[in-house]
Amino acid sequence: MADNATHHYISSFFLVGIPGLQDFHCWIGIPVCLLFSLTLLGNSIIIITIKLEPSLHQPMYFFLGMLSMNDMALASSTAPKMLGIFWLDAHWIDFDICLAQLYFIHTFCIIESALLVAMAFDRYVAICIPLQYTTLLTTTMVMKVGLASVVRAIFLVLPCPFLIRRLPYYTKYVINHAYCEHMAVVKLASANTHVNRTYGICVALSVMVLDLGLIATSYLKILQAVFRLSSQHARSKALGTCAAHVCTILVSYTPALFSFLTHRIGKKVPPSVHIIFASLYLLVPPTVNPLVYGVKTKQIRDRVIGLFFPNKKISEN
């Protein structure tokens, strides 16, 4: 009661942006804006192409459409506020809006991870047990997998804002970050945050270990099946169907792992480096994914060319 009488709870936070690089914020905003614009454009093209082209109404492309929608939502939850900081000096953010932002960011990240697992399973079934592909991965099953990905993420992240809400925030209100990130907000509390830290680490580790484990298992099975093929052409074709997905996994998980490790054990890593990687983790994969799938996946590449250049002949091979 004494604390309540002598302290005032803060109602908003101050987002610094990128510490040490404030003088360059206006320039940093340019690539952020470019990445955000490309994310919206590229993923919109992927979604429209899949919707309009009946030959792409297959599980692999349904999962890709879900990934594109999630990528657009993830980028939209961070980039506008970042641009506000970099270009308009709009550093202040309401306490509840900050909690909402961190909730959506972490939810969309977990959905992204689950969809990558689903796409790995899709490739496993297509290559290892192709005769069961149409019976296992029906449209209904694909929708159930997508729904399960969303539900898992919602309930895993849901306790985070409530656990933060119970903490007192009296004096510290400056977040050395470009957006509201869970641990960055937790560190400002004027109380013991052991429960918050433990829960955050448990969720992050469980998602990474489980999802990466499932992806690794799928690709080990795929490699075993591929190397049993006698034809070199068949091997190349089978591996070629996985190339885009492997690129997406590397682009998504590499900065995520770096950000996670530096935030907790990388004490000597400059804050600016950590925040740049944390921002790249949220902005680069949503931009790169449609480019990777557009270049690596012939069906999508040909349909996109057909949409924009209807008179151009599309190769059949």
GROMACS .gro file of C-alpha atoms in nm:
model
  317
    1MET     CA    1   0.000   0.000   0.000
    2ALA     CA    2   0.290   0.232   0.074
    3ASP     CA    3   0.419   0.184  -0.280
    4ASN     CA    4   0.081   0.274  -0.426
    5ALA     CA    5   0.074   0.591  -0.217
    6THR     CA    6   0.423   0.714  -0.306
    7HIS     CA    7   0.455   0.597  -0.668
    8HIS     CA    8   0.255   0.654  -0.984
    9TYR     CA    9   0.213   0.376  -1.234
   10ILE     CA   10   0.342   0.479  -1.576
   11SER     CA   11   0.084   0.485  -1.856
   12SER     CA   12   0.315   0.478  -2.159
   13PHE     CA   13   0.661   0.373  -2.274
   14PHE     CA   14   0.929   0.554  -2.473
   15LEU     CA   15   1.068   0.345  -2.760
   16VAL     CA   16   1.424   0.458  -2.832
   17GLY     CA   17   1.451   0.297  -3.175
   18ILE     CA   18   1.808   0.181  -3.234
   19PRO     CA   19   2.034   0.301  -2.947
   20GLY     CA   20   2.345   0.479  -3.065
   21LEU     CA   21   2.211   0.527  -3.416
   22GLN     CA   22   1.945   0.790  -3.347
   23ASP     CA   23   2.117   1.036  -3.582
   24PHE     CA   24   2.068   0.789  -3.867
   25HIS     CA   25   1.703   0.705  -3.797
   26CYS     CA   26   1.575   0.896  -4.099
   27TRP     CA   27   1.804   0.691  -4.325
   28ILE     CA   28   1.730   0.361  -4.149
   29GLY     CA   29   1.361   0.424  -4.215
   30ILE     CA   30   1.419   0.399  -4.591
   31PRO     CA   31   1.509   0.025  -4.602
   32VAL     CA   32   1.240  -0.044  -4.340
   33CYS     CA   33   0.980   0.123  -4.562
   34LEU     CA   34   1.113  -0.061  -4.867
   35LEU     CA   35   1.101  -0.399  -4.692
   36PHE     CA   36   0.748  -0.332  -4.566
   37SER     CA   37   0.626  -0.226  -4.911
   38LEU     CA   38   0.783  -0.532  -5.076
   39THR     CA   39   0.629  -0.756  -4.809
   40LEU     CA   40   0.278  -0.627  -4.880
   41LEU     CA   41   0.328  -0.636  -5.258
   42GLY     CA   42   0.501  -0.972  -5.284
   43ASN     CA   43   0.272  -1.161  -5.047
   44SER     CA   44  -0.038  -1.005  -5.204
   45ILE     CA   45   0.077  -1.133  -5.543
   46ILE     CA   46   0.132  -1.482  -5.399
   47ILE     CA   47  -0.215  -1.489  -5.238
   48ILE     CA   48  -0.391  -1.357  -5.550
   49THR     CA   49  -0.202  -1.599  -5.775
   50ILE     CA   50  -0.297  -1.899  -5.560
   51LYS     CA   51  -0.659  -1.783  -5.542
   52LEU     CA   52  -0.699  -1.725  -5.917
   53GLU     CA   53  -0.508  -2.027  -6.045
   54PRO     CA   54  -0.700  -2.358  -5.997
   55SER     CA   55  -0.388  -2.568  -6.057
   56LEU     CA   56  -0.238  -2.418  -5.740
   57HIS     CA   57  -0.527  -2.531  -5.521
   58GLN     CA   58  -0.309  -2.792  -5.354
   59PRO     CA   59  -0.196  -2.836  -4.990
   60MET     CA   60   0.155  -2.701  -5.054
   61TYR     CA   61   0.018  -2.375  -5.195
   62PHE     CA   62  -0.258  -2.346  -4.936
   63PHE     CA   63   0.012  -2.352  -4.667
   64LEU     CA   64   0.210  -2.097  -4.868
   65GLY     CA   65  -0.099  -1.873  -4.883
   66MET     CA   66  -0.136  -1.898  -4.505
   67LEU     CA   67   0.233  -1.814  -4.464
   68SER     CA   68   0.191  -1.508  -4.688
   69MET     CA   69  -0.107  -1.380  -4.488
   70ASN     CA   70   0.083  -1.433  -4.163
   71ASP     CA   71   0.390  -1.255  -4.303
   72MET     CA   72   0.180  -0.952  -4.396
   73ALA     CA   73   0.026  -0.944  -4.048
   74LEU     CA   74   0.367  -0.981  -3.880
   75ALA     CA   75   0.523  -0.697  -4.078
   76SER     CA   76   0.215  -0.478  -4.023
   77SER     CA   77   0.242  -0.523  -3.647
   78THR     CA   78   0.593  -0.374  -3.636
   79ALA     CA   79   0.689  -0.168  -3.941
   80PRO     CA   80   0.435   0.120  -3.906
   81LYS     CA   81   0.547   0.201  -3.550
   82MET     CA   82   0.912   0.168  -3.648
   83LEU     CA   83   0.859   0.414  -3.934
   84GLY     CA   84   0.680   0.646  -3.690
   85ILE     CA   85   0.989   0.640  -3.467
   86PHE     CA   86   1.240   0.682  -3.749
   87TRP     CA   87   1.060   0.951  -3.950
   88LEU     CA   88   0.812   1.124  -3.719
   89ASP     CA   89   0.986   1.096  -3.379
   90ALA     CA   90   0.673   0.919  -3.253
   91HIS     CA   91   0.858   0.742  -2.971
   92TRP     CA   92   0.579   0.721  -2.713
   93ILE     CA   93   0.344   0.423  -2.703
   94ASP     CA   94   0.055   0.360  -2.466
   95PHE     CA   95   0.107   0.082  -2.210
   96ASP     CA   96  -0.185  -0.130  -2.335
   97ILE     CA   97  -0.098  -0.074  -2.701
   98CYS     CA   98   0.256  -0.186  -2.623
   99LEU     CA   99   0.122  -0.507  -2.466
  100ALA     CA  100  -0.101  -0.562  -2.769
  101GLN     CA  101   0.193  -0.515  -3.005
  102LEU     CA  102   0.417  -0.761  -2.823
  103TYR     CA  103   0.130  -1.009  -2.807
  104PHE     CA  104   0.066  -0.997  -3.182
  105ILE     CA  105   0.435  -1.002  -3.272
  106HIS     CA  106   0.507  -1.317  -3.071
  107THR     CA  107   0.181  -1.481  -3.179
  108PHE     CA  108   0.254  -1.430  -3.549
  109CYS     CA  109   0.611  -1.556  -3.499
  110ILE     CA  110   0.486  -1.882  -3.345
  111ILE     CA  111   0.225  -1.921  -3.621
  112GLU     CA  112   0.506  -1.875  -3.876
  113SER     CA  113   0.708  -2.150  -3.712
  114ALA     CA  114   0.411  -2.388  -3.708
  115LEU     CA  115   0.339  -2.324  -4.077
  116LEU     CA  116   0.702  -2.404  -4.163
  117VAL     CA  117   0.656  -2.737  -3.982
  118ALA     CA  118   0.336  -2.801  -4.178
  119MET     CA  119   0.513  -2.727  -4.506
  120ALA     CA  120   0.797  -2.964  -4.411
  121PHE     CA  121   0.539  -3.236  -4.340
  122ASP     CA  122   0.375  -3.163  -4.677
  123ARG     CA  123   0.708  -3.224  -4.854
  124TYR     CA  124   0.767  -3.540  -4.646
  125VAL     CA  125   0.433  -3.689  -4.749
  126ALA     CA  126   0.474  -3.584  -5.114
  127ILE     CA  127   0.820  -3.743  -5.146
  128CYS     CA  128   0.819  -4.034  -4.899
  129ILE     CA  129   0.460  -4.158  -4.923
  130PRO     CA  130   0.322  -3.998  -5.243
  131LEU     CA  131   0.041  -4.252  -5.286
  132GLN     CA  132  -0.116  -4.130  -4.960
  133TYR     CA  133  -0.070  -3.759  -5.034
  134THR     CA  134  -0.426  -3.689  -5.149
  135THR     CA  135  -0.583  -3.895  -4.871
  136LEU     CA  136  -0.371  -3.752  -4.588
  137LEU     CA  137  -0.355  -3.386  -4.690
  138THR     CA  138  -0.713  -3.309  -4.782
  139THR     CA  139  -0.842  -2.951  -4.788
  140THR     CA  140  -1.015  -3.016  -4.455
  141MET     CA  141  -0.691  -3.142  -4.300
  142VAL     CA  142  -0.500  -2.841  -4.429
  143MET     CA  143  -0.756  -2.607  -4.271
  144LYS     CA  144  -0.736  -2.799  -3.943
  145VAL     CA  145  -0.356  -2.772  -3.941
  146GLY     CA  146  -0.379  -2.398  -4.009
  147LEU     CA  147  -0.635  -2.354  -3.731
  148ALA     CA  148  -0.424  -2.558  -3.488
  149SER     CA  149  -0.122  -2.337  -3.568
  150VAL     CA  150  -0.323  -2.026  -3.480
  151VAL     CA  151  -0.479  -2.173  -3.164
  152ARG     CA  152  -0.142  -2.296  -3.034
  153ALA     CA  153   0.014  -1.954  -3.080
  154ILE     CA  154  -0.280  -1.769  -2.923
  155PHE     CA  155  -0.277  -1.975  -2.604
  156LEU     CA  156   0.103  -1.992  -2.570
  157VAL     CA  157   0.144  -1.613  -2.587
  158LEU     CA  158  -0.180  -1.518  -2.407
  159PRO     CA  159  -0.033  -1.539  -2.052
  160CYS     CA  160   0.249  -1.295  -2.140
  161PRO     CA  161   0.052  -0.967  -2.139
  162PHE     CA  162  -0.142  -1.075  -1.829
  163LEU     CA  163   0.179  -1.163  -1.644
  164ILE     CA  164   0.320  -0.823  -1.740
  165ARG     CA  165  -0.002  -0.646  -1.639
  166ARG     CA  166   0.035  -0.767  -1.280
  167LEU     CA  167   0.382  -0.610  -1.248
  168PRO     CA  168   0.432  -0.257  -1.110
  169TYR     CA  169   0.594  -0.004  -1.342
  170TYR     CA  170   0.699   0.307  -1.150
  171THR     CA  171   1.013   0.477  -1.280
  172LYS     CA  172   1.155   0.294  -1.581
  173TYR     CA  173   0.971   0.370  -1.902
  174VAL     CA  174   1.246   0.381  -2.169
  175ILE     CA  175   1.254   0.071  -2.393
  176ASN     CA  176   1.585   0.039  -2.577
  177HIS     CA  177   1.419  -0.117  -2.877
  178ALA     CA  178   1.237  -0.028  -3.199
  179TYR     CA  179   0.919  -0.212  -3.095
  180CYS     CA  180   0.764  -0.366  -2.784
  181GLU     CA  181   0.940  -0.696  -2.727
  182HIS     CA  182   0.849  -0.922  -2.434
  183MET     CA  183   1.179  -0.930  -2.246
  184ALA     CA  184   1.253  -0.563  -2.315
  185VAL     CA  185   0.924  -0.467  -2.145
  186VAL     CA  186   0.965  -0.717  -1.858
  187LYS     CA  187   1.308  -0.575  -1.767
  188LEU     CA  188   1.152  -0.236  -1.682
  189ALA     CA  189   0.929  -0.369  -1.405
  190SER     CA  190   0.990  -0.255  -1.048
  191ALA     CA  191   0.947  -0.605  -0.905
  192ASN     CA  192   1.071  -0.962  -0.930
  193THR     CA  193   1.021  -1.085  -1.287
  194HIS     CA  194   1.131  -1.447  -1.241
  195VAL     CA  195   0.793  -1.588  -1.345
  196ASN     CA  196   0.780  -1.375  -1.660
  197ARG     CA  197   1.136  -1.460  -1.761
  198THR     CA  198   1.090  -1.830  -1.694
  199TYR     CA  199   0.765  -1.849  -1.889
  200GLY     CA  200   0.910  -1.652  -2.181
  201ILE     CA  201   1.217  -1.875  -2.205
  202CYS     CA  202   1.009  -2.193  -2.172
  203VAL     CA  203   0.776  -2.089  -2.454
  204ALA     CA  204   1.062  -1.982  -2.682
  205LEU     CA  205   1.265  -2.298  -2.622
  206SER     CA  206   0.969  -2.534  -2.649
  207VAL     CA  207   0.858  -2.384  -2.979
  208MET     CA  208   1.208  -2.379  -3.128
  209VAL     CA  209   1.307  -2.726  -3.008
  210LEU     CA  210   0.978  -2.890  -3.106
  211ASP     CA  211   0.938  -2.719  -3.442
  212LEU     CA  212   1.301  -2.742  -3.550
  213GLY     CA  213   1.305  -3.105  -3.435
  214LEU     CA  214   1.000  -3.187  -3.648
  215ILE     CA  215   1.143  -3.003  -3.948
  216ALA     CA  216   1.479  -3.179  -3.911
  217THR     CA  217   1.307  -3.519  -3.879
  218SER     CA  218   1.100  -3.454  -4.192
  219TYR     CA  219   1.405  -3.363  -4.398
  220LEU     CA  220   1.609  -3.656  -4.271
  221LYS     CA  221   1.330  -3.885  -4.392
  222ILE     CA  222   1.316  -3.694  -4.720
  223LEU     CA  223   1.692  -3.728  -4.775
  224GLN     CA  224   1.676  -4.100  -4.700
  225ALA     CA  225   1.398  -4.143  -4.955
  226VAL     CA  226   1.569  -3.927  -5.217
  227PHE     CA  227   1.903  -4.108  -5.202
  228ARG     CA  228   1.726  -4.439  -5.249
  229LEU     CA  229   1.610  -4.320  -5.591
  230SER     CA  230   1.811  -4.469  -5.877
  231SER     CA  231   1.762  -4.182  -6.121
  232GLN     CA  232   1.974  -3.867  -6.082
  233HIS     CA  233   1.699  -3.667  -6.252
  234ALA     CA  234   1.442  -3.795  -6.002
  235ARG     CA  235   1.671  -3.700  -5.713
  236SER     CA  236   1.722  -3.349  -5.847
  237LYS     CA  237   1.351  -3.302  -5.907
  238ALA     CA  238   1.262  -3.422  -5.556
  239LEU     CA  239   1.520  -3.199  -5.390
  240GLY     CA  240   1.417  -2.910  -5.613
  241THR     CA  241   1.065  -2.915  -5.469
  242CYS     CA  242   1.218  -2.860  -5.122
  243ALA     CA  243   1.464  -2.584  -5.216
  244ALA     CA  244   1.227  -2.292  -5.157
  245HIS     CA  245   1.115  -2.428  -4.820
  246VAL     CA  246   1.473  -2.485  -4.702
  247CYS     CA  247   1.563  -2.126  -4.799
  248THR     CA  248   1.262  -1.999  -4.604
  249ILE     CA  249   1.363  -2.198  -4.296
  250LEU     CA  250   1.718  -2.059  -4.305
  251VAL     CA  251   1.596  -1.701  -4.355
  252SER     CA  252   1.342  -1.734  -4.072
  253TYR     CA  253   1.535  -1.918  -3.804
  254THR     CA  254   1.891  -1.781  -3.841
  255PRO     CA  255   1.819  -1.422  -3.722
  256ALA     CA  256   1.562  -1.559  -3.474
  257LEU     CA  257   1.821  -1.780  -3.304
  258PHE     CA  258   2.079  -1.500  -3.303
  259SER     CA  259   1.829  -1.257  -3.151
  260PHE     CA  260   1.718  -1.508  -2.887
  261LEU     CA  261   2.074  -1.598  -2.781
  262THR     CA  262   2.214  -1.243  -2.775
  263HIS     CA  263   1.917  -1.118  -2.572
  264ARG     CA  264   1.988  -1.372  -2.298
  265ILE     CA  265   2.357  -1.467  -2.306
  266GLY     CA  266   2.524  -1.219  -2.543
  267LYS     CA  267   2.609  -0.954  -2.285
  268LYS     CA  268   2.899  -0.817  -2.491
  269VAL     CA  269   2.693  -0.772  -2.809
  270PRO     CA  270   2.618  -0.399  -2.863
  271PRO     CA  271   2.248  -0.316  -2.816
  272SER     CA  272   2.233  -0.166  -3.165
  273VAL     CA  273   2.348  -0.497  -3.321
  274HIS     CA  274   2.093  -0.696  -3.124
  275ILE     CA  275   1.806  -0.462  -3.216
  276ILE     CA  276   1.903  -0.455  -3.584
  277PHE     CA  277   1.898  -0.837  -3.595
  278ALA     CA  278   1.572  -0.849  -3.399
  279SER     CA  279   1.419  -0.609  -3.652
  280LEU     CA  280   1.558  -0.804  -3.948
  281TYR     CA  281   1.401  -1.119  -3.803
  282LEU     CA  282   1.058  -0.955  -3.830
  283LEU     CA  283   1.105  -0.771  -4.160
  284VAL     CA  284   1.334  -0.977  -4.384
  285PRO     CA  285   1.161  -1.322  -4.391
  286PRO     CA  286   0.819  -1.175  -4.486
  287THR     CA  287   0.993  -0.989  -4.770
  288VAL     CA  288   1.210  -1.275  -4.890
  289ASN     CA  289   0.955  -1.559  -4.870
  290PRO     CA  290   0.745  -1.455  -5.173
  291LEU     CA  291   1.063  -1.384  -5.372
  292VAL     CA  292   1.206  -1.727  -5.287
  293TYR     CA  293   0.887  -1.911  -5.375
  294GLY     CA  294   0.835  -1.697  -5.685
  295VAL     CA  295   1.181  -1.783  -5.817
  296LYS     CA  296   1.220  -2.142  -5.694
  297THR     CA  297   0.867  -2.272  -5.759
  298LYS     CA  298   0.799  -2.305  -6.131
  299GLN     CA  299   0.420  -2.327  -6.098
  300ILE     CA  300   0.402  -1.995  -5.913
  301ARG     CA  301   0.664  -1.830  -6.132
  302ASP     CA  302   0.477  -1.925  -6.449
  303ARG     CA  303   0.137  -1.817  -6.313
  304VAL     CA  304   0.270  -1.480  -6.196
  305ILE     CA  305   0.424  -1.422  -6.539
  306GLY     CA  306   0.092  -1.524  -6.693
  307LEU     CA  307  -0.100  -1.276  -6.476
  308PHE     CA  308   0.123  -0.979  -6.557
  309PHE     CA  309   0.221  -1.075  -6.912
  310PRO     CA  310  -0.077  -1.271  -7.053
  311ASN     CA  311   0.067  -1.271  -7.407
  312LYS     CA  312   0.401  -1.417  -7.296
  313LYS     CA  313   0.437  -1.787  -7.369
  314ILE     CA  314   0.500  -1.995  -7.055
  315SER     CA  315   0.742  -2.283  -7.086
  316GLU     CA  316   0.600  -2.627  -7.032
  317ASN     CA  317   0.915  -2.777  -6.892
   0.00000   0.00000   0.00000
